[in-house]
Each structure stands twice: as C-alpha cells, then as structure tokens.
Amino acid sequence: MWKWLHPYAKPERAFALCTTLLPWFGVSALLILATGTIWGLAFAPADYQQGDSFRIIYLHVPSAILSMGTYSAMAIAAFIGLVWQIRTAHMAVAAIAPVGAVLTFIALFTGAAWGKPMWGTWWVWDARLTSELILLFLYLGVIALYQSFEDKEQGSKASGVMALVGVVNLPIIHYSVEWWNTLHQGATITKFAKPSIDSSMLWPLLLCILGLALLTGAMCLYRLQNELLRRESHRPWVRAMLLEEEQNAV
Amino acid sequence: MTGRLAGVLRRELALAYRQKSELMQPIIFFVLVISLFPLGIGPGPQTLQKIGPGVIWVAALLSSLLGMERLFREDFNDGWLEQMMLSGLPLSLLVLAKVLAHWLTSVLPLLLISPLLALFLNLSEPMFWSLLLGLLLGTPLLSLVGATGVALTLGLQRGGVLLSLLLLPLFVPLLIFATSAVDAASMQLPYNGQLAIIGAMFLLALALTPMATAYALRISQS
C-alpha cells in the first residue's frame, strides 16, 4: 500500500519532489498570505474593545498555531527516520527545526507586542506564554544538538531522539503550566464550538493561517533541498545535476 | 543476567567510592548555591520561607546536571561501554543499573543533606516533609531523563552547556509540581495529588527513557 512512497526515501527522488512542489507552495503562499494580511490589516472591522491593535492577531495566531504544528511535523519526521531508518527523514528534521524556531519566536514577539497595550506589560508568566517559551527552548536544543556534531549522520539521529523526547514532554509541560498559572484569553477558534469571533474577522484569519502554513511548507522544502545537496555533495547525482545546470547556463 | 547486572551495579558503586572528592563536588555546589540566596535576597525569615522550596529545587536541578556527565563519559572514553554493548546484556537494563548507581551515589547525598538546607531557609516541618518526598520521587526522574541527555551528547567533545540546554526545559513540569506540593504543605493543605503526578511522571520516564538512552548510546558508537 505504501509502495509508492518508498522511492521518495532516496535523496535524489526527494530532491526532485521538492523541486516540483516548491513553486506551487511558494506562489500559493504568497497569494493567500497577501490576501489574508491585506484583508485583515486594512479591511476587517476594528474590535469593539481592543480597537485596531487586535489586528496583530493576523500574525500572532497563525505563527503560534504553526509553531506547534511544525514541531509535530518535525517529530513525525524524526519518528519515521528512527523507526524505518530513512536518512531523508533525518534531513527533514534538520531542515524543519530552524523554521519552527523562527515561528515560535515570531509568536512570542508579536504576543509581547500585543500584550503591552492590552495587558499593560510585555511579558507575564502565564501558562501559554511559558509553554511557548519552553517550546522555543526545545527547538533550540534540537538545533544546537544537530549543529554540534561534526558527523551530520550522527547529529541528525541524536537530534531526532531529542525531538521525540520533546514531543512526549510537550503535553506534560503544557498542562503543568496551565495548572500553574493562566491569564491568556482562551482559544478563539476551536473545532467543536462556534468560534467566538465574527466571520468578517475570522475569514482573513483563516486565510492567514493557511497562507503561513504554505509558506512554512515552502521554506521547509527549500531548506530540505539545501540539506540534501550539502549532505549528498559527494554523490554522483549531485555532480551530474550541477554539471547539467552549468551546461544549460552556457 | 541478574548476576551480571548486580556486577555492573557493584562496579559502579566501587568506582564512585574510590573517587570520593568527585562525589563531594555536587553536594558542596548544592549547599553553596543555596547559601548564596539568603546573602543575595536578604535574611528575612518570611522571605526565605517563601522562596525556599523553589531555591532548593533549582539548586538540586543544577547540581544534578553538574554530576550527570560522569554517568557515561569515562566508560565511553575507555571503551567499557562498547564492550558492554557487545556483551549481549540488554542495553536498556544496563542503563537502568547505571542510573540506579548514579542516583545512589550522586543524588541520595543531596537528600541526606536537605534537612540542613531546610533549616537554612527556615522551612516549617510539614514543608520539609513534602520537600523530601518530592525530592525522593522527583530526583530519580532527573537521573533517568538526564541519562538520555548525556547519552545524546556523548559523541561530542564538550557536551556540558549543551546538556543543560537540552535538559532544563524538560524539567519544568517536575519543578512546578514539586514546588507546588511544598506550597500546599505550607498552607496545611494535602499535597498527595502533586506527589502522585510526580510519581506518574517518574513511572513514565522509567518505562521510556532506558530505551531512548540505549538508542542514543548506540548512535554514539556508530
């Protein structure tokens, strides 16, 4: 059943797949993200309580959602790499981690900028803020572990284990800080209940989430391509491809 | 197999006993860090009682990190670990034996010295008991998770600072529940709920981390 997937474990095929997918992800991300942000920042109605400063939600919520989604993507890649011994999946872990760390940082930064006018403070030791901060530390741990190995094969396996250890811990960390302290407003969009946000504000938000997800995907693909080239630079297929490009350029 | 595991345990204990000064260092560090706090914050008994549990726990986290490298480093360097992997002994059980030995030699002394620190920080008697129970359940968790971190950084020349970056975020839940148990005890409230959660986390770590550690050790040998 999974036979069609197996060829993509080969670095060469994975690279080709990235090349095919990248333009689709990139172009659709740009279009959707542009529509979503312009709609959200310029045309959506202002909040009755928070005024115009609520508009940062169009950056904050997508990056916060994706910071966690990216971590799960990384953990899944790590799991695949460790269980089925697929090198390409290990490379994906190394490619995804920095993207996720940047998303987490954006979520924290926009959150602080939103917190200043609303709560009157840049930072509070609230549950969601704390777990987001710890998520950033987990990302940094995975990245630092990968970077410190000379031997990237070994490094990517080790950082894969670290990503999995983190994923077991994340729910524990999340609930422990939740019981510890909570000031943050509850989730605005949930799957099960009617969202507590008007549809004129919701649609641009959903567009922003989708657009940023596509952009994240595009960046991960781009980084994976680089990773594949760097790690496989001694292989014939990389040389052949580069030669071909050179000839095309001439 | 039990005999061989007991042999490993005996070896670890004998090695630790013969390097007493190295064993003492984390304990001295622990006491020193804690005695710096009253100097930095002021000696008011009320303040000390309020920050006491957190200070003791943070100091315990840091000093257990300090001794953690010893867990596999030398065995890795002199090749003992490689021989053990070839010996056919299940690696995860070996890891458990080593973690147990490490806990007995490096962490148990911290628990024994904790009454003194409770005096330093003016903890009341119920607070002290909840602290001790929390430490008793929580420190094996530290050693188990720490072993995974050490095994992951084993292939590196210098893993020290990286180790703390990897491990400290994972210890956040433990810190939260352990200090909240002491807080509850200070208000004469029951604290067995917090202890039960720490116990649950300990059991989870006991089930999962030996496998992760064994896998990480295999990576370090590849």
Coordinates of C-alpha atoms in Angstrom, one line a residue:
Chain A
M1 CA 0.0 0.0 0.0
W2 CA 2.8 2.3 0.9
K3 CA 4.9 1.2 -2.0
W4 CA 4.5 4.5 -3.9
L5 CA 6.1 6.3 -1.0
H6 CA 9.3 4.3 -0.8
P7 CA 11.1 5.7 -3.8
Y8 CA 11.0 9.2 -2.1
A9 CA 13.3 7.9 0.6
K10 CA 16.0 8.1 -2.0
P11 CA 17.7 11.6 -1.7
E12 CA 17.6 12.0 -5.5
R13 CA 13.9 11.5 -5.8
A14 CA 13.2 13.6 -2.7
F15 CA 15.1 16.4 -4.2
A16 CA 13.2 16.2 -7.4
L17 CA 9.9 16.1 -5.5
C18 CA 11.0 19.3 -3.6
T19 CA 11.7 21.0 -6.9
T20 CA 8.3 20.1 -8.2
L21 CA 6.4 21.1 -5.1
L22 CA 8.3 24.3 -4.3
P23 CA 6.8 26.7 -6.9
W24 CA 3.2 25.5 -6.0
F25 CA 3.8 26.1 -2.3
G26 CA 5.7 29.3 -2.8
V27 CA 3.2 31.0 -5.2
S28 CA 0.1 29.9 -3.4
A29 CA 1.6 31.0 -0.1
L30 CA 2.4 34.5 -1.4
L31 CA -1.1 34.9 -2.9
I32 CA -3.1 33.7 0.0
L33 CA -0.9 35.4 2.6
A34 CA -1.0 38.7 0.8
T35 CA -4.8 38.5 0.5
G36 CA -5.2 37.5 4.1
T37 CA -2.9 40.1 5.6
I38 CA -4.3 43.0 3.5
W39 CA -7.9 41.9 4.2
G40 CA -7.1 41.5 7.9
L41 CA -5.0 44.6 8.4
A42 CA -6.9 47.0 6.2
F43 CA -10.5 45.9 5.6
A44 CA -11.6 43.8 8.6
P45 CA -13.6 45.8 11.1
A46 CA -11.9 47.0 14.2
D47 CA -12.5 45.2 17.5
Y48 CA -15.1 46.9 19.8
Q49 CA -12.9 46.6 22.8
Q50 CA -9.3 46.4 21.6
G51 CA -9.7 48.8 18.6
D52 CA -7.2 48.4 15.8
S53 CA -4.5 46.8 17.9
F54 CA -6.3 43.5 17.8
R55 CA -5.1 43.3 14.1
I56 CA -1.9 41.7 15.3
I57 CA -3.9 38.6 15.7
Y58 CA -3.4 38.0 11.9
L59 CA 0.3 37.5 12.6
H60 CA 0.2 36.2 16.2
V61 CA -2.3 33.3 15.9
P62 CA -1.0 31.8 12.6
S63 CA 2.6 31.8 13.9
A64 CA 1.5 30.3 17.3
I65 CA -0.5 27.6 15.7
L66 CA 2.2 26.8 13.2
S67 CA 5.0 26.8 15.8
M68 CA 3.3 23.8 17.4
G69 CA 2.3 22.2 14.1
T70 CA 5.8 22.5 12.8
Y71 CA 7.1 20.8 16.0
S72 CA 4.7 17.8 15.4
A73 CA 5.9 17.7 11.7
M74 CA 9.5 17.6 12.9
A75 CA 8.6 14.9 15.5
I76 CA 6.9 12.8 12.8
A77 CA 9.8 13.1 10.5
A78 CA 12.1 12.1 13.4
F79 CA 10.0 9.1 14.2
I80 CA 10.0 7.9 10.6
G81 CA 13.7 8.4 10.4
L82 CA 14.4 6.4 13.6
V83 CA 11.9 3.6 13.0
W84 CA 12.4 2.9 9.3
Q85 CA 16.0 4.2 9.2
I86 CA 15.3 6.7 6.4
R87 CA 18.1 9.2 6.0
T88 CA 16.0 11.7 4.1
A89 CA 13.6 11.9 7.1
H90 CA 16.5 12.8 9.3
M91 CA 17.5 15.5 7.0
A92 CA 13.9 16.8 7.1
V93 CA 14.2 17.1 10.9
A94 CA 17.3 19.3 10.5
A95 CA 15.5 21.3 7.8
I96 CA 12.3 21.9 9.7
A97 CA 13.8 22.8 13.2
P98 CA 15.0 26.3 12.4
V99 CA 11.8 27.2 10.6
G100 CA 9.8 26.2 13.7
A101 CA 12.1 28.1 16.0
V102 CA 11.6 31.3 14.0
L103 CA 7.8 30.8 14.0
T104 CA 7.9 30.3 17.8
F105 CA 10.0 33.5 18.1
I106 CA 7.5 35.4 15.9
A107 CA 4.6 34.1 18.1
L108 CA 6.4 35.2 21.2
F109 CA 7.4 38.6 19.8
T110 CA 4.0 39.5 18.4
G111 CA 2.5 38.3 21.6
A112 CA 4.6 40.6 23.6
A113 CA 3.8 43.5 21.3
W114 CA 0.1 42.7 21.7
G115 CA 0.4 42.2 25.5
K116 CA 1.8 45.7 26.0
P117 CA -1.3 47.7 25.1
M118 CA -3.8 45.1 26.2
W119 CA -2.4 43.7 29.5
G120 CA -0.1 46.7 30.1
T121 CA 3.0 44.5 30.2
W122 CA 5.4 42.9 27.7
W123 CA 5.6 39.7 29.5
V124 CA 3.7 37.8 32.1
W125 CA 4.4 34.3 33.4
D126 CA 1.2 33.0 32.0
A127 CA 0.7 29.4 31.0
R128 CA 0.5 29.8 27.3
L129 CA 3.4 32.2 27.1
T130 CA 5.5 29.9 29.3
S131 CA 4.8 26.8 27.3
E132 CA 5.6 28.7 24.1
L133 CA 8.9 29.9 25.6
I134 CA 9.7 26.3 26.5
L135 CA 8.8 25.2 23.0
L136 CA 11.4 27.7 21.8
F137 CA 14.0 26.2 24.1
L138 CA 13.1 22.7 22.9
Y139 CA 13.6 23.9 19.3
L140 CA 16.9 25.5 20.2
G141 CA 18.0 22.3 21.9
V142 CA 17.3 20.2 18.8
I143 CA 19.1 22.7 16.6
A144 CA 22.1 23.1 18.9
L145 CA 22.5 19.3 19.2
Y146 CA 22.4 18.9 15.5
Q147 CA 24.9 21.7 14.9
S148 CA 27.4 20.5 17.5
F149 CA 28.1 17.2 15.7
E150 CA 30.8 17.1 13.1
D151 CA 29.3 13.9 11.7
K152 CA 25.9 15.0 10.4
E153 CA 24.6 11.5 10.2
Q154 CA 25.1 11.0 13.9
G155 CA 23.9 14.5 14.7
S156 CA 20.7 14.1 12.9
K157 CA 19.9 10.8 14.6
A158 CA 20.7 12.4 18.0
S159 CA 18.5 15.5 17.3
G160 CA 15.7 13.1 16.1
V161 CA 15.8 11.4 19.5
M162 CA 15.7 14.8 21.2
A163 CA 12.7 15.9 19.1
L164 CA 10.8 12.8 20.2
V165 CA 11.7 13.2 23.9
G166 CA 10.4 16.8 23.5
V167 CA 7.2 15.6 21.9
V168 CA 6.5 13.3 24.9
N169 CA 7.2 16.1 27.2
L170 CA 5.2 18.8 25.4
P171 CA 1.7 17.8 26.7
I172 CA 3.1 17.4 30.2
I173 CA 4.7 20.8 30.1
H174 CA 1.6 22.3 28.5
Y175 CA -0.8 21.0 31.2
S176 CA 1.6 21.7 34.1
V177 CA 2.0 25.3 33.3
E178 CA -1.7 25.5 32.6
W179 CA -2.5 24.4 36.2
W180 CA 0.3 26.7 37.4
N181 CA -0.9 30.0 36.0
T182 CA -3.3 31.3 33.4
L183 CA -4.1 34.8 32.3
H184 CA -4.1 34.4 28.5
Q185 CA -7.5 34.5 26.8
G186 CA -8.9 31.1 25.8
A187 CA -8.6 29.8 22.3
T188 CA -10.6 31.9 19.8
I189 CA -11.1 29.2 17.1
T190 CA -12.0 25.7 18.1
K191 CA -13.1 22.9 16.0
F192 CA -16.1 21.8 18.1
A193 CA -17.8 25.0 19.3
K194 CA -18.9 28.1 17.4
P195 CA -15.9 30.3 17.2
S196 CA -16.0 33.4 19.5
I197 CA -15.0 35.7 16.6
D198 CA -17.2 37.3 14.0
S199 CA -16.9 35.8 10.5
S200 CA -15.8 39.2 9.0
M201 CA -12.7 38.8 11.2
L202 CA -12.5 35.0 11.0
W203 CA -12.1 34.7 7.2
P204 CA -8.9 36.8 6.9
L205 CA -7.5 34.9 9.9
L206 CA -8.1 31.5 8.3
L207 CA -6.5 32.8 5.1
C208 CA -3.5 34.0 7.1
I209 CA -3.2 30.6 8.8
L210 CA -3.4 28.7 5.5
G211 CA -1.0 31.2 3.8
L212 CA 1.6 31.0 6.6
A213 CA 1.3 27.2 6.6
L214 CA 2.0 27.1 2.9
L215 CA 4.9 29.5 3.4
T216 CA 6.3 27.3 6.2
G217 CA 6.0 24.3 3.9
A218 CA 7.8 26.1 1.1
M219 CA 10.6 27.2 3.4
C220 CA 11.0 23.6 4.8
L221 CA 11.1 22.3 1.2
Y222 CA 13.7 24.9 0.3
R223 CA 15.8 24.1 3.4
L224 CA 15.4 20.3 2.7
Q225 CA 16.8 20.8 -0.8
N226 CA 19.8 22.6 0.6
E227 CA 20.3 20.0 3.2
L228 CA 20.1 17.2 0.6
L229 CA 22.7 19.0 -1.6
R230 CA 25.0 19.6 1.4
R231 CA 24.9 16.1 2.7
E232 CA 25.0 14.4 -0.7
S233 CA 27.5 16.7 -2.3
H234 CA 29.9 13.7 -2.9
R235 CA 27.3 11.7 -4.7
P236 CA 27.3 11.4 -8.5
W237 CA 23.7 12.6 -8.9
V238 CA 24.5 16.0 -7.3
R239 CA 27.5 16.4 -9.6
A240 CA 25.6 15.3 -12.6
M241 CA 22.8 17.8 -11.8
L242 CA 25.2 20.6 -11.3
L243 CA 27.0 19.9 -14.5
E244 CA 23.8 19.8 -16.4
E245 CA 22.8 23.2 -14.9
E246 CA 26.2 24.6 -15.9
Q247 CA 25.8 23.4 -19.4
N248 CA 22.3 24.9 -19.6
A249 CA 23.7 28.2 -18.4
V250 CA 26.3 28.2 -21.1
Chain B
M1 CA 21.7 -12.0 33.8
T2 CA 20.6 -10.6 37.2
G3 CA 24.1 -11.6 38.5
R4 CA 25.8 -9.6 35.7
L5 CA 23.6 -6.6 36.3
A6 CA 24.4 -6.8 40.0
G7 CA 28.0 -6.9 39.0
V8 CA 27.6 -3.7 37.0
L9 CA 26.0 -2.1 39.9
R10 CA 28.8 -3.2 42.3
R11 CA 31.4 -1.9 39.9
E12 CA 29.7 1.5 39.7
L13 CA 29.4 1.8 43.4
A14 CA 33.0 0.8 43.9
L15 CA 34.2 3.3 41.3
A16 CA 32.2 6.0 43.0
Y17 CA 33.5 5.1 46.4
R18 CA 37.1 5.4 45.2
Q19 CA 36.6 8.9 43.8
K20 CA 35.1 10.5 46.8
S21 CA 36.2 14.0 46.1
E22 CA 34.4 13.9 42.8
L23 CA 31.3 12.8 44.6
M24 CA 31.5 15.6 47.1
Q25 CA 31.6 18.3 44.5
P26 CA 27.9 18.4 43.5
I27 CA 26.9 18.4 47.2
I28 CA 29.2 21.3 48.0
F29 CA 27.9 23.1 45.0
F30 CA 24.3 22.4 46.2
V31 CA 25.0 23.8 49.6
L32 CA 26.9 26.8 48.3
V33 CA 24.2 27.9 45.8
I34 CA 21.6 27.7 48.5
S35 CA 23.6 29.7 51.0
L36 CA 24.1 32.4 48.3
F37 CA 20.4 33.1 48.2
P38 CA 20.0 34.5 51.7
L39 CA 23.0 36.7 51.1
G40 CA 21.6 38.0 47.8
I41 CA 18.0 38.4 48.8
G42 CA 18.2 39.2 52.5
P43 CA 17.9 37.1 55.6
G44 CA 14.2 37.8 56.4
P45 CA 12.8 34.5 57.6
Q46 CA 9.4 35.1 55.9
T47 CA 11.1 35.8 52.5
L48 CA 13.3 32.8 52.9
Q49 CA 10.4 30.5 53.7
K50 CA 8.6 31.8 50.6
I51 CA 11.4 31.3 48.2
G52 CA 12.9 28.3 50.0
P53 CA 11.3 25.3 48.1
G54 CA 12.0 26.8 44.7
V55 CA 15.6 27.6 45.6
I56 CA 16.2 24.1 46.9
W57 CA 14.7 22.6 43.8
V58 CA 16.5 24.8 41.3
A59 CA 19.8 24.1 43.1
A60 CA 19.1 20.4 43.0
L61 CA 18.4 20.6 39.3
L62 CA 21.7 22.4 38.7
S63 CA 23.8 20.3 40.9
S64 CA 22.4 17.1 39.4
L65 CA 23.3 18.4 36.0
L66 CA 26.8 19.0 37.2
G67 CA 27.4 15.4 38.1
M68 CA 25.4 14.0 35.2
E69 CA 28.4 13.9 32.7
R70 CA 30.0 11.3 34.9
L71 CA 27.3 8.8 34.1
F72 CA 28.7 7.6 30.7
R73 CA 31.6 9.8 29.8
E74 CA 34.5 7.8 31.2
D75 CA 33.0 4.5 30.2
F76 CA 32.6 5.8 26.7
N77 CA 36.2 7.1 26.6
D78 CA 37.9 4.0 27.8
G79 CA 35.8 1.6 25.7
W80 CA 33.9 -0.1 28.5
L81 CA 30.6 0.9 27.1
E82 CA 31.4 -0.6 23.7
Q83 CA 32.4 -3.9 25.4
M84 CA 29.1 -3.8 27.2
M85 CA 27.2 -3.4 24.0
L86 CA 29.0 -6.4 22.6
S87 CA 28.3 -8.5 25.8
G88 CA 24.8 -9.3 24.9
L89 CA 23.4 -7.8 28.0
P90 CA 20.2 -5.8 27.2
L91 CA 21.4 -2.3 26.9
S92 CA 18.4 -0.7 28.5
L93 CA 18.8 -2.8 31.6
L94 CA 22.4 -1.8 31.8
V95 CA 21.3 1.8 31.5
L96 CA 18.9 1.3 34.4
A97 CA 21.6 -0.3 36.6
K98 CA 23.9 2.7 35.8
V99 CA 21.2 5.2 36.5
L100 CA 20.4 3.5 39.8
A101 CA 24.1 3.6 40.8
H102 CA 24.3 7.2 39.8
W103 CA 21.2 8.1 41.9
L104 CA 22.6 6.2 44.9
T105 CA 26.0 7.9 44.8
S106 CA 25.3 11.4 43.5
V107 CA 21.8 12.2 44.3
L108 CA 21.0 10.4 47.6
P109 CA 23.6 12.5 49.5
L110 CA 21.7 15.6 48.4
L111 CA 18.6 14.2 50.0
L112 CA 20.5 13.4 53.2
I113 CA 21.8 16.9 53.4
S114 CA 18.4 18.5 52.8
P115 CA 17.4 18.8 56.5
L116 CA 20.3 21.2 56.9
L117 CA 19.1 23.3 54.0
A118 CA 15.6 23.3 55.3
L119 CA 17.0 24.9 58.4
F120 CA 18.9 27.4 56.4
L121 CA 15.8 28.6 54.6
N122 CA 13.5 28.5 57.6
L123 CA 11.1 25.8 56.2
S124 CA 8.5 24.5 58.6
E125 CA 8.3 20.8 59.4
P126 CA 5.3 19.9 57.0
M127 CA 7.1 21.9 54.3
F128 CA 10.3 19.9 54.9
W129 CA 8.5 16.5 54.7
S130 CA 6.7 17.5 51.4
L131 CA 10.0 18.7 50.0
L132 CA 11.8 15.5 51.0
L133 CA 9.0 13.3 49.5
G134 CA 9.1 15.4 46.3
L135 CA 12.8 15.0 46.1
L136 CA 12.6 11.3 46.7
L137 CA 10.2 10.8 43.8
G138 CA 11.5 13.5 41.6
T139 CA 15.2 13.0 41.6
P140 CA 15.1 9.5 40.1
L141 CA 13.2 11.2 37.2
L142 CA 16.0 13.7 36.9
S143 CA 18.6 10.9 36.7
L144 CA 16.5 8.9 34.1
V145 CA 15.9 11.8 31.8
G146 CA 19.4 13.1 32.4
A147 CA 20.8 9.8 31.3
T148 CA 19.1 10.2 27.9
G149 CA 20.6 13.7 27.5
V150 CA 24.1 12.6 28.5
A151 CA 23.9 9.7 26.0
L152 CA 22.8 12.1 23.3
T153 CA 25.8 14.4 23.8
L154 CA 28.3 11.6 24.3
G155 CA 29.7 11.8 20.8
L156 CA 30.7 15.4 21.4
Q157 CA 33.9 16.7 22.8
R158 CA 32.2 19.1 25.2
G159 CA 28.6 18.4 26.0
G160 CA 28.4 20.4 29.2
V161 CA 26.5 23.5 28.3
L162 CA 24.5 21.8 25.6
L163 CA 23.4 19.2 28.1
S164 CA 21.8 21.9 30.3
L165 CA 20.1 23.4 27.2
L166 CA 18.6 20.0 26.3
L167 CA 17.6 19.0 29.8
L168 CA 16.4 22.0 31.8
P169 CA 13.3 22.7 29.6
L170 CA 12.3 19.0 30.2
F171 CA 12.4 19.5 34.0
V172 CA 9.9 22.3 34.1
P173 CA 6.9 20.2 34.9
L174 CA 8.8 18.5 37.8
L175 CA 9.8 21.9 39.2
I176 CA 6.2 23.1 39.0
F177 CA 4.6 20.2 40.8
A178 CA 7.3 19.7 43.3
T179 CA 7.3 23.3 44.5
S180 CA 3.5 23.4 44.4
A181 CA 3.5 20.4 46.8
V182 CA 5.7 22.4 49.2
D183 CA 3.4 25.4 48.8
A184 CA 0.4 23.3 49.6
A185 CA 2.1 21.9 52.7
S186 CA 3.0 25.4 53.9
M187 CA -0.7 26.1 54.0
Q188 CA -1.5 22.8 55.7
L189 CA -3.3 21.5 52.6
P190 CA -3.0 18.0 51.3
Y191 CA -0.3 17.6 48.7
N192 CA -0.6 13.9 47.7
G193 CA -2.1 15.0 44.3
Q194 CA 1.1 16.7 43.3
L195 CA 3.2 13.8 44.6
A196 CA 1.0 11.4 42.6
I197 CA 1.7 13.4 39.4
I198 CA 5.4 13.4 40.1
G199 CA 5.2 9.6 40.7
A200 CA 3.3 9.2 37.4
M201 CA 6.0 11.2 35.5
F202 CA 8.6 9.0 37.2
L203 CA 7.0 5.8 36.1
L204 CA 6.6 7.1 32.5
A205 CA 10.3 8.0 32.5
L206 CA 11.2 4.6 33.9
A207 CA 9.3 2.9 31.1
L208 CA 10.5 5.0 28.2
T209 CA 13.9 6.7 28.9
P210 CA 16.0 3.5 29.2
M211 CA 15.1 2.6 25.6
A212 CA 15.8 6.1 24.4
T213 CA 19.1 6.2 26.3
A214 CA 20.1 2.8 24.9
Y215 CA 19.3 4.0 21.4
A216 CA 21.3 7.2 21.9
L217 CA 24.2 5.2 23.2
R218 CA 24.2 3.1 20.0
I219 CA 24.2 6.3 18.0
S220 CA 27.2 7.5 19.9
Q221 CA 29.1 4.3 18.9
S222 CA 28.3 4.4 15.2

